[in-house]
PDB file of C-alpha atoms in Angstrom:
ATOM      1  CA  MET A 129     230.608 -16.172 253.230  1.00  0.00           C
ATOM      2  CA  GLU A 130     234.042 -14.601 253.449  1.00  0.00           C
ATOM      3  CA  ARG A 131     233.955 -11.280 251.612  1.00  0.00           C
ATOM      4  CA  HIS A 132     236.550 -10.496 248.955  1.00  0.00           C
ATOM      5  CA  PHE A 133     237.443  -7.261 247.158  1.00  0.00           C
ATOM      6  CA  VAL A 134     238.501  -8.119 243.622  1.00  0.00           C
ATOM      7  CA  TRP A 135     239.846  -6.117 240.681  1.00  0.00           C
ATOM      8  CA  VAL A 136     239.522  -7.907 237.315  1.00  0.00           C
ATOM      9  CA  THR A 137     241.271  -6.666 234.197  1.00  0.00           C
ATOM     10  CA  THR A 138     241.061  -8.311 230.775  1.00  0.00           C
ATOM     11  CA  ARG A 139     243.392  -7.225 228.013  1.00  0.00           C
ATOM     12  CA  ARG A 140     243.562  -8.273 224.388  1.00  0.00           C
ATOM     13  CA  ILE A 141     247.129  -7.943 223.154  1.00  0.00           C
ATOM     14  CA  LYS A 142     248.771  -7.823 219.749  1.00  0.00           C
ATOM     15  CA  PRO A 143     249.550 -11.252 218.255  1.00  0.00           C
ATOM     16  CA  GLY A 144     253.026 -12.527 219.053  1.00  0.00           C
ATOM     17  CA  THR A 145     253.673 -10.114 221.942  1.00  0.00           C
ATOM     18  CA  LEU A 146     252.784 -12.284 224.958  1.00  0.00           C
ATOM     19  CA  GLU A 147     256.352 -12.621 226.209  1.00  0.00           C
ATOM     20  CA  GLU A 148     257.042  -8.875 226.013  1.00  0.00           C
ATOM     21  CA  PHE A 149     253.646  -8.083 227.523  1.00  0.00           C
ATOM     22  CA  GLU A 150     254.288 -10.415 230.481  1.00  0.00           C
ATOM     23  CA  ARG A 151     257.549  -8.618 231.283  1.00  0.00           C
ATOM     24  CA  ALA A 152     255.782  -5.246 231.227  1.00  0.00           C
ATOM     25  CA  TRP A 153     252.712  -6.486 233.099  1.00  0.00           C
ATOM     26  CA  ARG A 154     254.293  -7.751 236.313  1.00  0.00           C
ATOM     27  CA  PRO A 155     254.825  -5.037 238.911  1.00  0.00           C
ATOM     28  CA  GLY A 156     258.293  -4.853 240.459  1.00  0.00           C
ATOM     29  CA  PHE A 157     256.873  -5.078 243.989  1.00  0.00           C
ATOM     30  CA  SER A 158     253.713  -6.070 245.829  1.00  0.00           C
ATOM     31  CA  PRO A 159     251.420  -3.061 246.361  1.00  0.00           C
ATOM     32  CA  ASP A 160     250.076  -2.335 249.850  1.00  0.00           C
ATOM     33  CA  GLY A 161     246.785  -4.122 250.437  1.00  0.00           C
ATOM     34  CA  LEU A 162     247.243  -6.709 247.675  1.00  0.00           C
ATOM     35  CA  ARG A 163     246.488 -10.172 249.079  1.00  0.00           C
ATOM     36  CA  ARG A 164     246.717 -12.376 246.013  1.00  0.00           C
ATOM     37  CA  ALA A 165     246.974 -12.097 242.236  1.00  0.00           C
ATOM     38  CA  LEU A 166     246.051 -14.604 239.543  1.00  0.00           C
ATOM     39  CA  ALA A 167     246.451 -14.529 235.765  1.00  0.00           C
ATOM     40  CA  TYR A 168     244.707 -16.512 233.040  1.00  0.00           C
ATOM     41  CA  TRP A 169     245.621 -16.645 229.336  1.00  0.00           C
ATOM     42  CA  SER A 170     243.488 -17.624 226.378  1.00  0.00           C
ATOM     43  CA  GLU A 171     244.687 -20.567 224.347  1.00  0.00           C
ATOM     44  CA  ASP A 172     245.920 -18.282 221.559  1.00  0.00           C
ATOM     45  CA  GLY A 173     247.866 -16.094 224.034  1.00  0.00           C
ATOM     46  CA  GLN A 174     246.121 -12.927 222.901  1.00  0.00           C
ATOM     47  CA  GLU A 175     243.816 -12.358 225.865  1.00  0.00           C
ATOM     48  CA  ILE A 176     244.937 -12.128 229.484  1.00  0.00           C
ATOM     49  CA  THR A 177     242.661 -11.798 232.490  1.00  0.00           C
ATOM     50  CA  GLY A 178     244.179 -10.695 235.783  1.00  0.00           C
ATOM     51  CA  VAL A 179     242.313 -11.182 239.051  1.00  0.00           C
ATOM     52  CA  SER A 180     243.686  -9.491 242.158  1.00  0.00           C
ATOM     53  CA  PHE A 181     242.350  -9.709 245.708  1.00  0.00           C
ATOM     54  CA  TRP A 182     242.626  -6.626 247.932  1.00  0.00           C
ATOM     55  CA  ASP A 183     242.148  -5.713 251.594  1.00  0.00           C
ATOM     56  CA  SER A 184     239.672  -3.023 250.542  1.00  0.00           C
ATOM     57  CA  GLN A 185     238.494  -0.975 247.596  1.00  0.00           C
ATOM     58  CA  GLU A 186     240.504   1.952 248.987  1.00  0.00           C
ATOM     59  CA  ALA A 187     243.727  -0.092 248.851  1.00  0.00           C
ATOM     60  CA  CYS A 188     243.014  -1.063 245.246  1.00  0.00           C
ATOM     61  CA  ASP A 189     242.119   2.507 244.277  1.00  0.00           C
ATOM     62  CA  ALA A 190     245.342   3.777 245.876  1.00  0.00           C
ATOM     63  CA  TRP A 191     247.365   1.386 243.709  1.00  0.00           C
ATOM     64  CA  ARG A 192     245.375   2.178 240.564  1.00  0.00           C
ATOM     65  CA  SER A 193     246.011   5.919 241.023  1.00  0.00           C
ATOM     66  CA  SER A 194     249.697   5.521 241.947  1.00  0.00           C
ATOM     67  CA  ASP A 195     252.635   6.651 239.831  1.00  0.00           C
ATOM     68  CA  ALA A 196     253.949   3.065 239.805  1.00  0.00           C
ATOM     69  CA  GLU A 197     250.721   1.760 238.225  1.00  0.00           C
ATOM     70  CA  ARG A 198     250.629   4.639 235.732  1.00  0.00           C
ATOM     71  CA  GLU A 199     254.198   3.813 234.676  1.00  0.00           C
ATOM     72  CA  ARG A 200     253.384   0.093 234.431  1.00  0.00           C
ATOM     73  CA  ARG A 201     250.426   0.852 232.164  1.00  0.00           C
ATOM     74  CA  GLU A 202     252.604   3.058 229.957  1.00  0.00           C
ATOM     75  CA  VAL A 203     255.083   0.198 229.512  1.00  0.00           C
ATOM     76  CA  MET A 204     252.227  -2.220 228.651  1.00  0.00           C
ATOM     77  CA  ALA A 205     250.486   0.173 226.248  1.00  0.00           C
ATOM     78  CA  PRO A 206     252.403  -0.768 223.072  1.00  0.00           C
ATOM     79  CA  TYR A 207     251.127  -4.359 223.349  1.00  0.00           C
ATOM     80  CA  VAL A 208     247.498  -3.730 224.371  1.00  0.00           C
ATOM     81  CA  VAL A 209     244.734  -3.620 221.753  1.00  0.00           C
ATOM     82  CA  GLN A 210     241.752  -3.500 224.125  1.00  0.00           C
ATOM     83  CA  GLU A 211     241.248  -3.372 227.893  1.00  0.00           C
ATOM     84  CA  THR A 212     238.292  -3.761 230.244  1.00  0.00           C
ATOM     85  CA  GLU A 213     238.314  -3.696 234.020  1.00  0.00           C
ATOM     86  CA  GLY A 214     236.025  -3.666 237.009  1.00  0.00           C
ATOM     87  CA  PHE A 215     236.051  -3.822 240.790  1.00  0.00           C
ATOM     88  CA  TYR A 216     233.835  -6.377 242.516  1.00  0.00           C
ATOM     89  CA  ARG A 217     232.817  -7.598 245.963  1.00  0.00           C
ATOM     90  CA  GLY A 218     231.793 -11.153 246.666  1.00  0.00           C
ATOM     91  CA  GLY A 219     232.979 -14.495 247.883  1.00  0.00           C
ATOM     92  CA  GLU A 220     233.424 -18.146 247.143  1.00  0.00           C
ATOM     93  CA  LEU A 221     230.244 -20.094 246.517  1.00  0.00           C
ATOM     94  CA  SER A 222     229.777 -23.353 248.312  1.00  0.00           C
ATOM     95  CA  LEU A 223     228.989 -26.177 245.932  1.00  0.00           C
ATOM     96  CA  PRO A 224     226.425 -28.850 246.712  1.00  0.00           C
ATOM     97  CA  ALA A 225     227.751 -32.318 247.524  1.00  0.00           C
ATOM     98  CA  ARG A 226     227.860 -34.799 244.651  1.00  0.00           C
TER      99      ARG A 226
END
């Protein structure tokens, strides 16, 4: 199994603020060590889950503690009601044939 280092963040945002939140949420550049980033929205547009794949936990931690990430979080803060996050290791599961 190919090993992945993944940071998952889920945020509940204030109703009607998805467009503003999206502008604040996207970083202006790709951080070092970031391989891929995905985003998923709930049907009502009030919950967003971001999944980012990193070269290592150290690369992710460096971004999370950077001034650029701190500033990005400050810009997002007016729209966020609740936030949870976690760092995980794992890989893609192979599915049995049908």
